[in-house]
Each structure stands twice: as C-alpha cells, then as structure tokens.
Amino acid sequence: MNKAPLLFSILGEPVRWQIVQALLESDWLIQEIGRQVKQPLNLLSYHLDKLRAAGLITERRSSLDGRATYCSLDVSRLTELYADAGREQRLP
C-alpha cells in the first residue's frame, strides 16, 4: 500500500488544518494563531515546525517590533503539493 501524499499527512492533522485555514485569511502573529486554534504555544510550535518543514509557511519578523514573528501561508507551495498528491494517487 502506498503511503499518503505529503499534503494529506501534513493537513490531515486537525490543528495544522486549522492553522492553514487561519493563514488563508491573512498573515498572523504566532500568538494570534495560538488564540485562533486554541492551542498552547508549545504545541503550536510543534505544528508550525511541521508546516515549515513542508514549506507551507514562512515567517518574518515585524519591522516595528523585532520580537514579533508573523506567519504566512505559501499558497504556491500548497498548490504544488496538491498537484503532487493528485499525480501520486492516479489509479494504475
């Protein structure tokens, strides 16, 4: 049996799906994402690391407050992983 495409294994986890849904609306501070998905920062950090490793999110420091970090969704990468998933799951 084939293993699940990367997109499904990443977004099949409910917290990561909620994070991506939030980032579809806008860039958010990490703390704001935590409030939206109702998760503590340590668990949120774990899920953000998984999304970052898959290339789905990028982070940037605030120009006003260098301590604040904003997350953004890489929609191009999301589209790429979606297309890859479709190619991987074609029937023989």
Short mmCIF file of N, CA, C and O in Angstrom, two decimals:
data_model
loop_
_atom_site.label_atom_id
_atom_site.label_comp_id
_atom_site.label_asym_id
_atom_site.label_seq_id
_atom_site.Cartn_x
_atom_site.Cartn_y
_atom_site.Cartn_z
N MET A 1 0.85 -1.18 0.00
CA MET A 1 0.00 0.00 0.00
C MET A 1 0.89 1.24 0.00
O MET A 1 1.90 1.30 0.68
N ASN A 2 0.48 2.23 -0.79
CA ASN A 2 1.23 3.49 -0.86
C ASN A 2 1.01 4.32 0.39
O ASN A 2 -0.05 4.29 0.98
N LYS A 3 2.06 5.04 0.79
CA LYS A 3 1.87 5.95 1.92
C LYS A 3 1.17 7.22 1.42
O LYS A 3 1.21 7.54 0.23
N ALA A 4 0.52 7.92 2.32
CA ALA A 4 -0.25 9.11 1.96
C ALA A 4 0.67 10.19 1.40
O ALA A 4 1.80 10.35 1.86
N PRO A 5 0.20 10.93 0.41
CA PRO A 5 0.99 12.07 -0.09
C PRO A 5 1.27 13.05 1.05
O PRO A 5 0.49 13.17 2.00
N LEU A 6 2.37 13.76 0.93
CA LEU A 6 2.79 14.70 1.97
C LEU A 6 1.68 15.66 2.37
O LEU A 6 1.45 15.89 3.56
N LEU A 7 0.96 16.20 1.40
CA LEU A 7 -0.09 17.16 1.72
C LEU A 7 -1.11 16.57 2.67
O LEU A 7 -1.51 17.21 3.64
N PHE A 8 -1.52 15.33 2.44
CA PHE A 8 -2.54 14.72 3.28
C PHE A 8 -2.00 14.38 4.67
O PHE A 8 -2.70 14.54 5.66
N SER A 9 -0.76 13.94 4.73
CA SER A 9 -0.20 13.62 6.04
C SER A 9 0.02 14.89 6.87
O SER A 9 -0.12 14.87 8.09
N ILE A 10 0.32 16.00 6.21
CA ILE A 10 0.51 17.27 6.93
C ILE A 10 -0.84 17.86 7.33
O ILE A 10 -1.07 18.22 8.49
N LEU A 11 -1.76 17.99 6.38
CA LEU A 11 -3.02 18.68 6.65
C LEU A 11 -4.09 17.77 7.23
O LEU A 11 -5.15 18.25 7.63
N GLY A 12 -3.82 16.48 7.31
CA GLY A 12 -4.78 15.55 7.92
C GLY A 12 -4.85 15.70 9.43
O GLY A 12 -5.76 15.18 10.06
N GLU A 13 -3.91 16.42 10.00
CA GLU A 13 -3.90 16.66 11.45
C GLU A 13 -4.76 17.90 11.72
O GLU A 13 -4.52 18.96 11.13
N PRO A 14 -5.78 17.81 12.57
CA PRO A 14 -6.73 18.91 12.74
C PRO A 14 -6.13 20.27 13.13
O PRO A 14 -6.58 21.30 12.62
N VAL A 15 -5.14 20.30 13.99
CA VAL A 15 -4.56 21.60 14.38
C VAL A 15 -3.85 22.23 13.20
O VAL A 15 -4.00 23.44 12.95
N ARG A 16 -3.11 21.45 12.44
CA ARG A 16 -2.41 22.01 11.28
C ARG A 16 -3.42 22.49 10.23
O ARG A 16 -3.20 23.53 9.60
N TRP A 17 -4.51 21.77 10.07
CA TRP A 17 -5.55 22.20 9.15
C TRP A 17 -6.12 23.55 9.61
O TRP A 17 -6.32 24.45 8.80
N GLN A 18 -6.36 23.71 10.90
CA GLN A 18 -6.88 24.97 11.42
C GLN A 18 -5.88 26.11 11.21
O GLN A 18 -6.28 27.24 10.89
N ILE A 19 -4.61 25.83 11.37
CA ILE A 19 -3.58 26.85 11.16
C ILE A 19 -3.60 27.31 9.71
O ILE A 19 -3.59 28.51 9.42
N VAL A 20 -3.64 26.36 8.79
CA VAL A 20 -3.67 26.70 7.36
C VAL A 20 -4.93 27.50 7.03
O VAL A 20 -4.87 28.49 6.31
N GLN A 21 -6.06 27.09 7.59
CA GLN A 21 -7.31 27.83 7.35
C GLN A 21 -7.18 29.28 7.83
O GLN A 21 -7.61 30.20 7.15
N ALA A 22 -6.57 29.48 8.99
CA ALA A 22 -6.38 30.84 9.52
C ALA A 22 -5.46 31.64 8.61
O ALA A 22 -5.72 32.81 8.32
N LEU A 23 -4.40 31.00 8.12
CA LEU A 23 -3.42 31.71 7.30
C LEU A 23 -3.93 31.98 5.88
O LEU A 23 -3.35 32.80 5.17
N LEU A 24 -5.00 31.31 5.48
CA LEU A 24 -5.61 31.64 4.20
C LEU A 24 -6.24 33.03 4.25
O LEU A 24 -6.35 33.70 3.23
N GLU A 25 -6.65 33.45 5.44
CA GLU A 25 -7.28 34.76 5.61
C GLU A 25 -6.27 35.89 5.62
O GLU A 25 -6.52 36.96 5.08
N SER A 26 -5.12 35.67 6.30
CA SER A 26 -4.15 36.74 6.49
C SER A 26 -2.89 36.19 7.12
O SER A 26 -2.84 35.04 7.55
N ASP A 27 -1.86 37.03 7.19
CA ASP A 27 -0.68 36.73 7.99
C ASP A 27 -1.06 36.98 9.44
O ASP A 27 -1.85 37.88 9.73
N TRP A 28 -0.50 36.18 10.34
CA TRP A 28 -0.83 36.34 11.76
C TRP A 28 0.41 36.23 12.60
O TRP A 28 1.36 35.52 12.26
N LEU A 29 0.40 36.93 13.72
CA LEU A 29 1.41 36.71 14.74
C LEU A 29 1.24 35.31 15.29
O LEU A 29 0.11 34.79 15.36
N ILE A 30 2.32 34.69 15.70
CA ILE A 30 2.24 33.33 16.25
C ILE A 30 1.25 33.27 17.41
O ILE A 30 0.45 32.34 17.50
N GLN A 31 1.28 34.26 18.29
CA GLN A 31 0.37 34.26 19.44
C GLN A 31 -1.09 34.35 18.99
O GLN A 31 -1.97 33.74 19.60
N GLU A 32 -1.35 35.09 17.92
CA GLU A 32 -2.71 35.20 17.39
C GLU A 32 -3.19 33.87 16.83
O GLU A 32 -4.35 33.49 17.01
N ILE A 33 -2.30 33.16 16.16
CA ILE A 33 -2.66 31.83 15.64
C ILE A 33 -3.01 30.91 16.80
O ILE A 33 -3.99 30.18 16.74
N GLY A 34 -2.21 30.97 17.86
CA GLY A 34 -2.46 30.15 19.04
C GLY A 34 -3.84 30.40 19.62
O GLY A 34 -4.56 29.47 20.00
N ARG A 35 -4.23 31.67 19.66
CA ARG A 35 -5.58 32.00 20.18
C ARG A 35 -6.66 31.49 19.24
O ARG A 35 -7.69 30.99 19.68
N GLN A 36 -6.43 31.60 17.94
CA GLN A 36 -7.44 31.16 16.97
C GLN A 36 -7.66 29.65 17.01
O GLN A 36 -8.79 29.19 16.89
N VAL A 37 -6.58 28.90 17.15
CA VAL A 37 -6.71 27.44 17.14
C VAL A 37 -6.82 26.87 18.56
O VAL A 37 -6.91 25.66 18.73
N LYS A 38 -6.80 27.76 19.54
CA LYS A 38 -6.98 27.38 20.95
C LYS A 38 -5.99 26.30 21.40
O LYS A 38 -6.37 25.27 21.96
N GLN A 39 -4.70 26.56 21.12
CA GLN A 39 -3.64 25.64 21.49
C GLN A 39 -2.55 26.40 22.24
O GLN A 39 -2.27 27.56 21.91
N PRO A 40 -1.90 25.76 23.20
CA PRO A 40 -0.78 26.41 23.89
C PRO A 40 0.40 26.59 22.92
O PRO A 40 0.53 25.87 21.93
N LEU A 41 1.24 27.56 23.21
CA LEU A 41 2.33 27.89 22.31
C LEU A 41 3.30 26.74 22.07
O LEU A 41 3.83 26.60 20.97
N ASN A 42 3.51 25.87 23.08
CA ASN A 42 4.45 24.76 22.85
C ASN A 42 3.90 23.78 21.82
O ASN A 42 4.63 23.30 20.95
N LEU A 43 2.61 23.48 21.87
CA LEU A 43 2.00 22.58 20.89
C LEU A 43 1.90 23.27 19.53
O LEU A 43 2.16 22.67 18.49
N LEU A 44 1.58 24.55 19.54
CA LEU A 44 1.51 25.31 18.30
C LEU A 44 2.87 25.31 17.61
O LEU A 44 2.96 25.13 16.39
N SER A 45 3.93 25.49 18.37
CA SER A 45 5.28 25.49 17.82
C SER A 45 5.60 24.18 17.11
O SER A 45 6.19 24.18 16.03
N TYR A 46 5.19 23.07 17.71
CA TYR A 46 5.39 21.75 17.09
C TYR A 46 4.71 21.70 15.71
O TYR A 46 5.32 21.27 14.72
N HIS A 47 3.47 22.14 15.65
CA HIS A 47 2.72 22.09 14.39
C HIS A 47 3.27 23.08 13.36
O HIS A 47 3.34 22.77 12.17
N LEU A 48 3.69 24.25 13.82
CA LEU A 48 4.30 25.21 12.90
C LEU A 48 5.60 24.66 12.33
O LEU A 48 5.89 24.87 11.15
N ASP A 49 6.37 23.94 13.13
CA ASP A 49 7.60 23.31 12.63
C ASP A 49 7.30 22.32 11.51
O ASP A 49 8.01 22.26 10.51
N LYS A 50 6.24 21.53 11.68
CA LYS A 50 5.84 20.56 10.64
C LYS A 50 5.44 21.28 9.35
O LYS A 50 5.82 20.87 8.25
N LEU A 51 4.66 22.35 9.49
CA LEU A 51 4.25 23.12 8.32
C LEU A 51 5.43 23.82 7.66
O LEU A 51 5.53 23.88 6.44
N ARG A 52 6.34 24.32 8.47
CA ARG A 52 7.55 24.97 7.95
C ARG A 52 8.42 23.96 7.20
O ARG A 52 8.92 24.25 6.10
N ALA A 53 8.58 22.76 7.76
CA ALA A 53 9.40 21.73 7.12
C ALA A 53 8.83 21.31 5.77
O ALA A 53 9.58 20.96 4.85
N ALA A 54 7.50 21.36 5.64
CA ALA A 54 6.86 21.02 4.36
C ALA A 54 6.89 22.20 3.40
O ALA A 54 6.46 22.07 2.25
N GLY A 55 7.39 23.34 3.85
CA GLY A 55 7.47 24.52 3.00
C GLY A 55 6.16 25.27 2.87
O GLY A 55 6.01 26.10 1.98
N LEU A 56 5.20 24.97 3.75
CA LEU A 56 3.88 25.59 3.64
C LEU A 56 3.77 26.95 4.31
O LEU A 56 2.88 27.73 3.97
N ILE A 57 4.65 27.24 5.25
CA ILE A 57 4.59 28.56 5.88
C ILE A 57 5.97 29.19 5.88
O ILE A 57 6.99 28.51 5.86
N THR A 58 5.93 30.50 5.90
CA THR A 58 7.15 31.29 6.07
C THR A 58 6.92 32.21 7.26
O THR A 58 5.78 32.47 7.65
N GLU A 59 7.99 32.66 7.83
CA GLU A 59 7.92 33.56 8.97
C GLU A 59 8.76 34.78 8.70
O GLU A 59 9.78 34.71 8.01
N ARG A 60 8.31 35.90 9.24
CA ARG A 60 9.09 37.15 9.14
C ARG A 60 8.93 37.93 10.42
O ARG A 60 7.90 37.86 11.08
N ARG A 61 9.96 38.65 10.75
CA ARG A 61 9.94 39.50 11.95
C ARG A 61 9.23 40.81 11.63
O ARG A 61 9.35 41.33 10.53
N SER A 62 8.53 41.32 12.59
CA SER A 62 7.88 42.62 12.45
C SER A 62 8.93 43.71 12.30
O SER A 62 9.95 43.69 12.98
N SER A 63 8.67 44.65 11.41
CA SER A 63 9.62 45.76 11.24
C SER A 63 9.52 46.74 12.42
O SER A 63 10.47 47.46 12.70
N LEU A 64 8.38 46.76 13.11
CA LEU A 64 8.21 47.65 14.26
C LEU A 64 8.73 47.04 15.55
O LEU A 64 9.28 47.73 16.39
N ASP A 65 8.50 45.75 15.71
CA ASP A 65 8.91 45.05 16.93
C ASP A 65 9.61 43.76 16.50
O ASP A 65 8.95 42.78 16.18
N GLY A 66 10.91 43.78 16.49
CA GLY A 66 11.69 42.64 16.02
C GLY A 66 11.45 41.35 16.79
O GLY A 66 11.84 40.28 16.36
N ARG A 67 10.77 41.45 17.93
CA ARG A 67 10.47 40.24 18.70
C ARG A 67 9.22 39.54 18.19
O ARG A 67 9.02 38.36 18.46
N ALA A 68 8.37 40.27 17.48
CA ALA A 68 7.11 39.71 16.98
C ALA A 68 7.35 38.98 15.65
O ALA A 68 8.01 39.51 14.76
N THR A 69 6.83 37.77 15.54
CA THR A 69 7.00 36.98 14.33
C THR A 69 5.65 36.72 13.67
O THR A 69 4.72 36.24 14.32
N TYR A 70 5.57 37.06 12.39
CA TYR A 70 4.37 36.82 11.60
C TYR A 70 4.56 35.56 10.76
O TYR A 70 5.63 35.33 10.22
N CYS A 71 3.50 34.78 10.63
CA CYS A 71 3.50 33.60 9.77
C CYS A 71 2.64 33.88 8.55
O CYS A 71 1.61 34.54 8.65
N SER A 72 3.08 33.36 7.42
CA SER A 72 2.34 33.48 6.16
C SER A 72 2.23 32.10 5.53
O SER A 72 3.14 31.28 5.66
N LEU A 73 1.15 31.89 4.82
CA LEU A 73 0.96 30.65 4.07
C LEU A 73 1.57 30.82 2.69
O LEU A 73 1.34 31.84 2.02
N ASP A 74 2.34 29.84 2.25
CA ASP A 74 2.89 29.84 0.90
C ASP A 74 1.89 29.12 0.01
O ASP A 74 1.90 27.90 -0.10
N VAL A 75 1.00 29.89 -0.61
CA VAL A 75 -0.08 29.32 -1.41
C VAL A 75 0.47 28.60 -2.63
O VAL A 75 -0.07 27.57 -3.05
N SER A 76 1.57 29.07 -3.18
CA SER A 76 2.19 28.39 -4.33
C SER A 76 2.64 26.99 -3.93
O SER A 76 2.44 26.02 -4.68
N ARG A 77 3.24 26.86 -2.77
CA ARG A 77 3.69 25.55 -2.28
C ARG A 77 2.48 24.65 -2.00
O ARG A 77 2.51 23.45 -2.30
N LEU A 78 1.42 25.21 -1.45
CA LEU A 78 0.20 24.45 -1.20
C LEU A 78 -0.36 23.90 -2.51
O LEU A 78 -0.72 22.72 -2.61
N THR A 79 -0.38 24.73 -3.54
CA THR A 79 -0.85 24.31 -4.85
C THR A 79 0.03 23.21 -5.43
O THR A 79 -0.46 22.23 -6.00
N GLU A 80 1.33 23.36 -5.25
CA GLU A 80 2.29 22.36 -5.73
C GLU A 80 2.07 21.01 -5.05
O GLU A 80 2.04 19.96 -5.71
N LEU A 81 1.91 21.02 -3.73
CA LEU A 81 1.68 19.77 -3.00
C LEU A 81 0.34 19.13 -3.38
O LEU A 81 0.23 17.91 -3.45
N TYR A 82 -0.65 19.96 -3.67
CA TYR A 82 -1.95 19.46 -4.10
C TYR A 82 -1.82 18.75 -5.45
O TYR A 82 -2.34 17.64 -5.64
N ALA A 83 -1.11 19.36 -6.37
CA ALA A 83 -0.88 18.75 -7.68
C ALA A 83 -0.07 17.46 -7.54
O ALA A 83 -0.39 16.45 -8.19
N ASP A 84 0.94 17.46 -6.70
CA ASP A 84 1.74 16.26 -6.45
C ASP A 84 0.87 15.13 -5.91
O ASP A 84 1.00 13.98 -6.31
N ALA A 85 -0.03 15.47 -5.00
CA ALA A 85 -0.92 14.46 -4.41
C ALA A 85 -1.80 13.83 -5.48
O ALA A 85 -2.02 12.63 -5.48
N GLY A 86 -2.28 14.65 -6.39
CA GLY A 86 -3.11 14.12 -7.47
C GLY A 86 -2.34 13.19 -8.38
O GLY A 86 -2.84 12.13 -8.77
N ARG A 87 -1.10 13.54 -8.68
CA ARG A 87 -0.27 12.68 -9.54
C ARG A 87 0.05 11.35 -8.84
O ARG A 87 0.06 10.30 -9.46
N GLU A 88 0.30 11.42 -7.53
CA GLU A 88 0.67 10.21 -6.77
C GLU A 88 -0.50 9.24 -6.64
O GLU A 88 -0.29 8.04 -6.49
N GLN A 89 -1.73 9.73 -6.64
CA GLN A 89 -2.88 8.89 -6.36
C GLN A 89 -3.61 8.41 -7.60
O GLN A 89 -4.68 7.84 -7.50
N ARG A 90 -3.04 8.62 -8.77
CA ARG A 90 -3.69 8.13 -10.01
C ARG A 90 -3.78 6.61 -9.96
O ARG A 90 -2.87 5.93 -9.53
N LEU A 91 -4.88 6.14 -10.44
CA LEU A 91 -5.07 4.68 -10.50
C LEU A 91 -4.20 4.10 -11.61
O LEU A 91 -4.01 4.74 -12.64
N PRO A 92 -3.72 2.86 -11.43
CA PRO A 92 -2.87 2.25 -12.47
C PRO A 92 -3.63 1.97 -13.74
O PRO A 92 -4.78 1.87 -13.83
#
